[in-house]
Amino acid sequence: MNASASLLAERARSGKPIGVGIIGLGAHGSWAERSHLPALRAVPGYELRALSTSSKESAERSGQVHGVPRVFGSAAELAACDEVDLVVVAVKVPHHRELVRTALSAGKSVLCEWPLGNGLAEAEDMARQARSR
């Protein structure tokens, strides 16, 4: 088990909510809005604390629409946020590897939409990086 998984498990056992940040939670009509957001709000133990989109302006709009307190114009800023324990990557597949690497490099646990990568080589690369963290 890696350190990030251990930290999430420890947080869950303590009764403290796991802070979630979603990369790609748009203000209207995004996949994350239709799928991840309702799931996170329905499952106890998770708290949506941050989001990032392709720009600070669109992140601010999305934060207002969804009631998310911390908004960022980049994935790196979201991943650096101390309030975020788990990063959800909810964007188009060609961007998965870069964003997953960004979150893992910041020491965060990651949930990435399917398919993980643009082909087997990308998926294996991300899995190797996750295991090394």
PDB file of C-alpha atoms in Angstrom:
ATOM      1  CA  MET A   1       0.000   0.000   0.000  1.00  0.00           C
ATOM      2  CA  ASN A   2       1.405   3.395  -0.872  1.00  0.00           C
ATOM      3  CA  ALA A   3       1.592   6.313   1.557  1.00  0.00           C
ATOM      4  CA  SER A   4      -1.268   8.207  -0.111  1.00  0.00           C
ATOM      5  CA  ALA A   5      -3.598   5.224   0.163  1.00  0.00           C
ATOM      6  CA  SER A   6      -2.587   4.828   3.791  1.00  0.00           C
ATOM      7  CA  LEU A   7      -3.290   8.490   4.481  1.00  0.00           C
ATOM      8  CA  LEU A   8      -6.732   8.242   2.891  1.00  0.00           C
ATOM      9  CA  ALA A   9      -7.535   5.080   4.819  1.00  0.00           C
ATOM     10  CA  GLU A  10      -6.358   6.699   8.048  1.00  0.00           C
ATOM     11  CA  ARG A  11      -8.489   9.788   7.389  1.00  0.00           C
ATOM     12  CA  ALA A  12     -11.547   7.634   6.652  1.00  0.00           C
ATOM     13  CA  ARG A  13     -11.041   5.598   9.861  1.00  0.00           C
ATOM     14  CA  SER A  14     -10.726   8.808  11.869  1.00  0.00           C
ATOM     15  CA  GLY A  15     -14.150   9.968  10.740  1.00  0.00           C
ATOM     16  CA  LYS A  16     -12.700  13.055   9.064  1.00  0.00           C
ATOM     17  CA  PRO A  17     -13.997  13.645   5.541  1.00  0.00           C
ATOM     18  CA  ILE A  18     -11.695  13.078   2.604  1.00  0.00           C
ATOM     19  CA  GLY A  19     -11.169  16.387   0.807  1.00  0.00           C
ATOM     20  CA  VAL A  20     -11.785  16.036  -2.906  1.00  0.00           C
ATOM     21  CA  GLY A  21     -10.683  18.259  -5.761  1.00  0.00           C
ATOM     22  CA  ILE A  22     -12.100  17.720  -9.241  1.00  0.00           C
ATOM     23  CA  ILE A  23     -10.164  18.644 -12.353  1.00  0.00           C
ATOM     24  CA  GLY A  24     -12.674  19.379 -15.099  1.00  0.00           C
ATOM     25  CA  LEU A  25     -15.818  20.260 -13.131  1.00  0.00           C
ATOM     26  CA  GLY A  26     -17.423  22.752 -15.477  1.00  0.00           C
ATOM     27  CA  ALA A  27     -20.289  25.092 -14.681  1.00  0.00           C
ATOM     28  CA  HIS A  28     -22.799  23.555 -17.076  1.00  0.00           C
ATOM     29  CA  GLY A  29     -23.030  20.177 -18.743  1.00  0.00           C
ATOM     30  CA  SER A  30     -19.657  18.631 -17.919  1.00  0.00           C
ATOM     31  CA  TRP A  31     -19.357  14.884 -17.376  1.00  0.00           C
ATOM     32  CA  ALA A  32     -18.032  15.551 -13.875  1.00  0.00           C
ATOM     33  CA  GLU A  33     -21.140  17.599 -13.111  1.00  0.00           C
ATOM     34  CA  ARG A  34     -23.453  14.801 -14.246  1.00  0.00           C
ATOM     35  CA  SER A  35     -21.578  11.850 -12.751  1.00  0.00           C
ATOM     36  CA  HIS A  36     -18.926  12.591 -10.142  1.00  0.00           C
ATOM     37  CA  LEU A  37     -20.631  15.466  -8.377  1.00  0.00           C
ATOM     38  CA  PRO A  38     -23.865  13.611  -7.529  1.00  0.00           C
ATOM     39  CA  ALA A  39     -21.886  10.556  -6.407  1.00  0.00           C
ATOM     40  CA  LEU A  40     -19.603  12.578  -4.138  1.00  0.00           C
ATOM     41  CA  ARG A  41     -22.555  14.352  -2.593  1.00  0.00           C
ATOM     42  CA  ALA A  42     -24.395  11.062  -2.003  1.00  0.00           C
ATOM     43  CA  VAL A  43     -21.574   9.140  -0.330  1.00  0.00           C
ATOM     44  CA  PRO A  44     -20.669  10.016   3.251  1.00  0.00           C
ATOM     45  CA  GLY A  45     -17.035  10.622   4.095  1.00  0.00           C
ATOM     46  CA  TYR A  46     -16.162  12.788   1.099  1.00  0.00           C
ATOM     47  CA  GLU A  47     -16.209  16.570   0.881  1.00  0.00           C
ATOM     48  CA  LEU A  48     -15.833  18.481  -2.371  1.00  0.00           C
ATOM     49  CA  ARG A  49     -13.392  21.245  -1.500  1.00  0.00           C
ATOM     50  CA  ALA A  50     -11.834  22.409  -4.756  1.00  0.00           C
ATOM     51  CA  LEU A  51     -12.104  22.380  -8.516  1.00  0.00           C
ATOM     52  CA  SER A  52     -10.043  23.404 -11.481  1.00  0.00           C
ATOM     53  CA  THR A  53     -10.925  24.048 -15.085  1.00  0.00           C
ATOM     54  CA  SER A  54      -9.057  25.335 -18.114  1.00  0.00           C
ATOM     55  CA  SER A  55      -9.014  28.928 -16.824  1.00  0.00           C
ATOM     56  CA  LYS A  56      -9.399  30.842 -13.590  1.00  0.00           C
ATOM     57  CA  GLU A  57     -12.483  32.593 -14.963  1.00  0.00           C
ATOM     58  CA  SER A  58     -14.323  29.393 -15.850  1.00  0.00           C
ATOM     59  CA  ALA A  59     -13.280  27.878 -12.511  1.00  0.00           C
ATOM     60  CA  GLU A  60     -14.782  30.849 -10.680  1.00  0.00           C
ATOM     61  CA  ARG A  61     -18.072  30.437 -12.574  1.00  0.00           C
ATOM     62  CA  SER A  62     -18.132  26.740 -11.823  1.00  0.00           C
ATOM     63  CA  GLY A  63     -17.328  27.322  -8.159  1.00  0.00           C
ATOM     64  CA  GLN A  64     -20.265  29.701  -7.859  1.00  0.00           C
ATOM     65  CA  VAL A  65     -22.664  27.315  -9.614  1.00  0.00           C
ATOM     66  CA  HIS A  66     -21.622  24.282  -7.553  1.00  0.00           C
ATOM     67  CA  GLY A  67     -20.851  25.983  -4.241  1.00  0.00           C
ATOM     68  CA  VAL A  68     -17.207  24.927  -4.217  1.00  0.00           C
ATOM     69  CA  PRO A  69     -15.042  27.190  -2.033  1.00  0.00           C
ATOM     70  CA  ARG A  70     -11.621  26.822  -3.673  1.00  0.00           C
ATOM     71  CA  VAL A  71     -11.231  27.281  -7.415  1.00  0.00           C
ATOM     72  CA  PHE A  72      -8.115  27.097  -9.545  1.00  0.00           C
ATOM     73  CA  GLY A  73      -7.236  27.786 -13.145  1.00  0.00           C
ATOM     74  CA  SER A  74      -4.736  24.934 -13.262  1.00  0.00           C
ATOM     75  CA  ALA A  75      -4.443  21.355 -12.079  1.00  0.00           C
ATOM     76  CA  ALA A  76      -1.090  22.095 -10.454  1.00  0.00           C
ATOM     77  CA  GLU A  77      -2.680  24.719  -8.205  1.00  0.00           C
ATOM     78  CA  LEU A  78      -5.454  22.320  -7.227  1.00  0.00           C
ATOM     79  CA  ALA A  79      -2.976  19.527  -6.504  1.00  0.00           C
ATOM     80  CA  ALA A  80      -0.930  21.853  -4.287  1.00  0.00           C
ATOM     81  CA  CYS A  81      -3.975  22.716  -2.147  1.00  0.00           C
ATOM     82  CA  ASP A  82      -3.565  21.339   1.386  1.00  0.00           C
ATOM     83  CA  GLU A  83      -7.343  20.912   1.694  1.00  0.00           C
ATOM     84  CA  VAL A  84      -7.348  18.307  -1.114  1.00  0.00           C
ATOM     85  CA  ASP A  85      -6.575  14.669  -0.270  1.00  0.00           C
ATOM     86  CA  LEU A  86      -7.971  13.049  -3.413  1.00  0.00           C
ATOM     87  CA  VAL A  87      -7.826  14.442  -6.957  1.00  0.00           C
ATOM     88  CA  VAL A  88     -10.472  13.333  -9.447  1.00  0.00           C
ATOM     89  CA  VAL A  89      -9.372  13.653 -13.071  1.00  0.00           C
ATOM     90  CA  ALA A  90     -12.506  14.188 -15.164  1.00  0.00           C
ATOM     91  CA  VAL A  91     -11.322  15.482 -18.528  1.00  0.00           C
ATOM     92  CA  LYS A  92     -10.781  14.065 -22.007  1.00  0.00           C
ATOM     93  CA  VAL A  93      -8.418  11.082 -22.221  1.00  0.00           C
ATOM     94  CA  PRO A  94      -5.549  12.848 -24.047  1.00  0.00           C
ATOM     95  CA  HIS A  95      -5.013  14.962 -20.902  1.00  0.00           C
ATOM     96  CA  HIS A  96      -5.179  12.163 -18.328  1.00  0.00           C
ATOM     97  CA  ARG A  97      -1.480  11.298 -18.154  1.00  0.00           C
ATOM     98  CA  GLU A  98      -0.289  14.865 -17.618  1.00  0.00           C
ATOM     99  CA  LEU A  99      -2.923  15.583 -14.962  1.00  0.00           C
ATOM    100  CA  VAL A 100      -2.503  12.281 -13.129  1.00  0.00           C
ATOM    101  CA  ARG A 101       1.262  12.857 -13.023  1.00  0.00           C
ATOM    102  CA  THR A 102       0.716  16.368 -11.679  1.00  0.00           C
ATOM    103  CA  ALA A 103      -1.484  15.105  -8.847  1.00  0.00           C
ATOM    104  CA  LEU A 104       0.789  12.174  -8.004  1.00  0.00           C
ATOM    105  CA  SER A 105       3.838  14.454  -7.976  1.00  0.00           C
ATOM    106  CA  ALA A 106       2.037  16.629  -5.420  1.00  0.00           C
ATOM    107  CA  GLY A 107       1.574  13.556  -3.207  1.00  0.00           C
ATOM    108  CA  LYS A 108      -2.163  13.219  -3.810  1.00  0.00           C
ATOM    109  CA  SER A 109      -4.244  10.112  -4.290  1.00  0.00           C
ATOM    110  CA  VAL A 110      -5.954  10.040  -7.687  1.00  0.00           C
ATOM    111  CA  LEU A 111      -9.196   8.775  -9.160  1.00  0.00           C
ATOM    112  CA  CYS A 112      -9.027   8.954 -12.936  1.00  0.00           C
ATOM    113  CA  GLU A 113     -11.908   8.320 -15.272  1.00  0.00           C
ATOM    114  CA  TRP A 114     -11.878   5.390 -17.628  1.00  0.00           C
ATOM    115  CA  PRO A 115      -9.997   4.796 -19.790  1.00  0.00           C
ATOM    116  CA  LEU A 116      -6.967   5.576 -17.694  1.00  0.00           C
ATOM    117  CA  GLY A 117      -4.697   6.404 -20.611  1.00  0.00           C
ATOM    118  CA  ASN A 118      -4.546   6.810 -24.338  1.00  0.00           C
ATOM    119  CA  GLY A 119      -3.392   3.237 -24.852  1.00  0.00           C
ATOM    120  CA  LEU A 120      -1.704   0.599 -22.744  1.00  0.00           C
ATOM    121  CA  ALA A 121       1.696   2.307 -22.579  1.00  0.00           C
ATOM    122  CA  GLU A 122       0.232   5.470 -21.028  1.00  0.00           C
ATOM    123  CA  ALA A 123      -1.833   3.464 -18.544  1.00  0.00           C
ATOM    124  CA  GLU A 124       1.203   1.417 -17.512  1.00  0.00           C
ATOM    125  CA  ASP A 125       3.276   4.591 -17.151  1.00  0.00           C
ATOM    126  CA  MET A 126       0.714   6.133 -14.783  1.00  0.00           C
ATOM    127  CA  ALA A 127       0.395   2.889 -12.809  1.00  0.00           C
ATOM    128  CA  ARG A 128       4.187   2.769 -12.367  1.00  0.00           C
ATOM    129  CA  GLN A 129       4.249   6.334 -11.117  1.00  0.00           C
ATOM    130  CA  ALA A 130       1.379   5.671  -8.702  1.00  0.00           C
ATOM    131  CA  ARG A 131       3.158   2.599  -7.288  1.00  0.00           C
ATOM    132  CA  SER A 132       6.377   4.586  -6.823  1.00  0.00           C
ATOM    133  CA  ARG A 133       4.536   7.244  -4.790  1.00  0.00           C
TER     134      ARG A 133
END
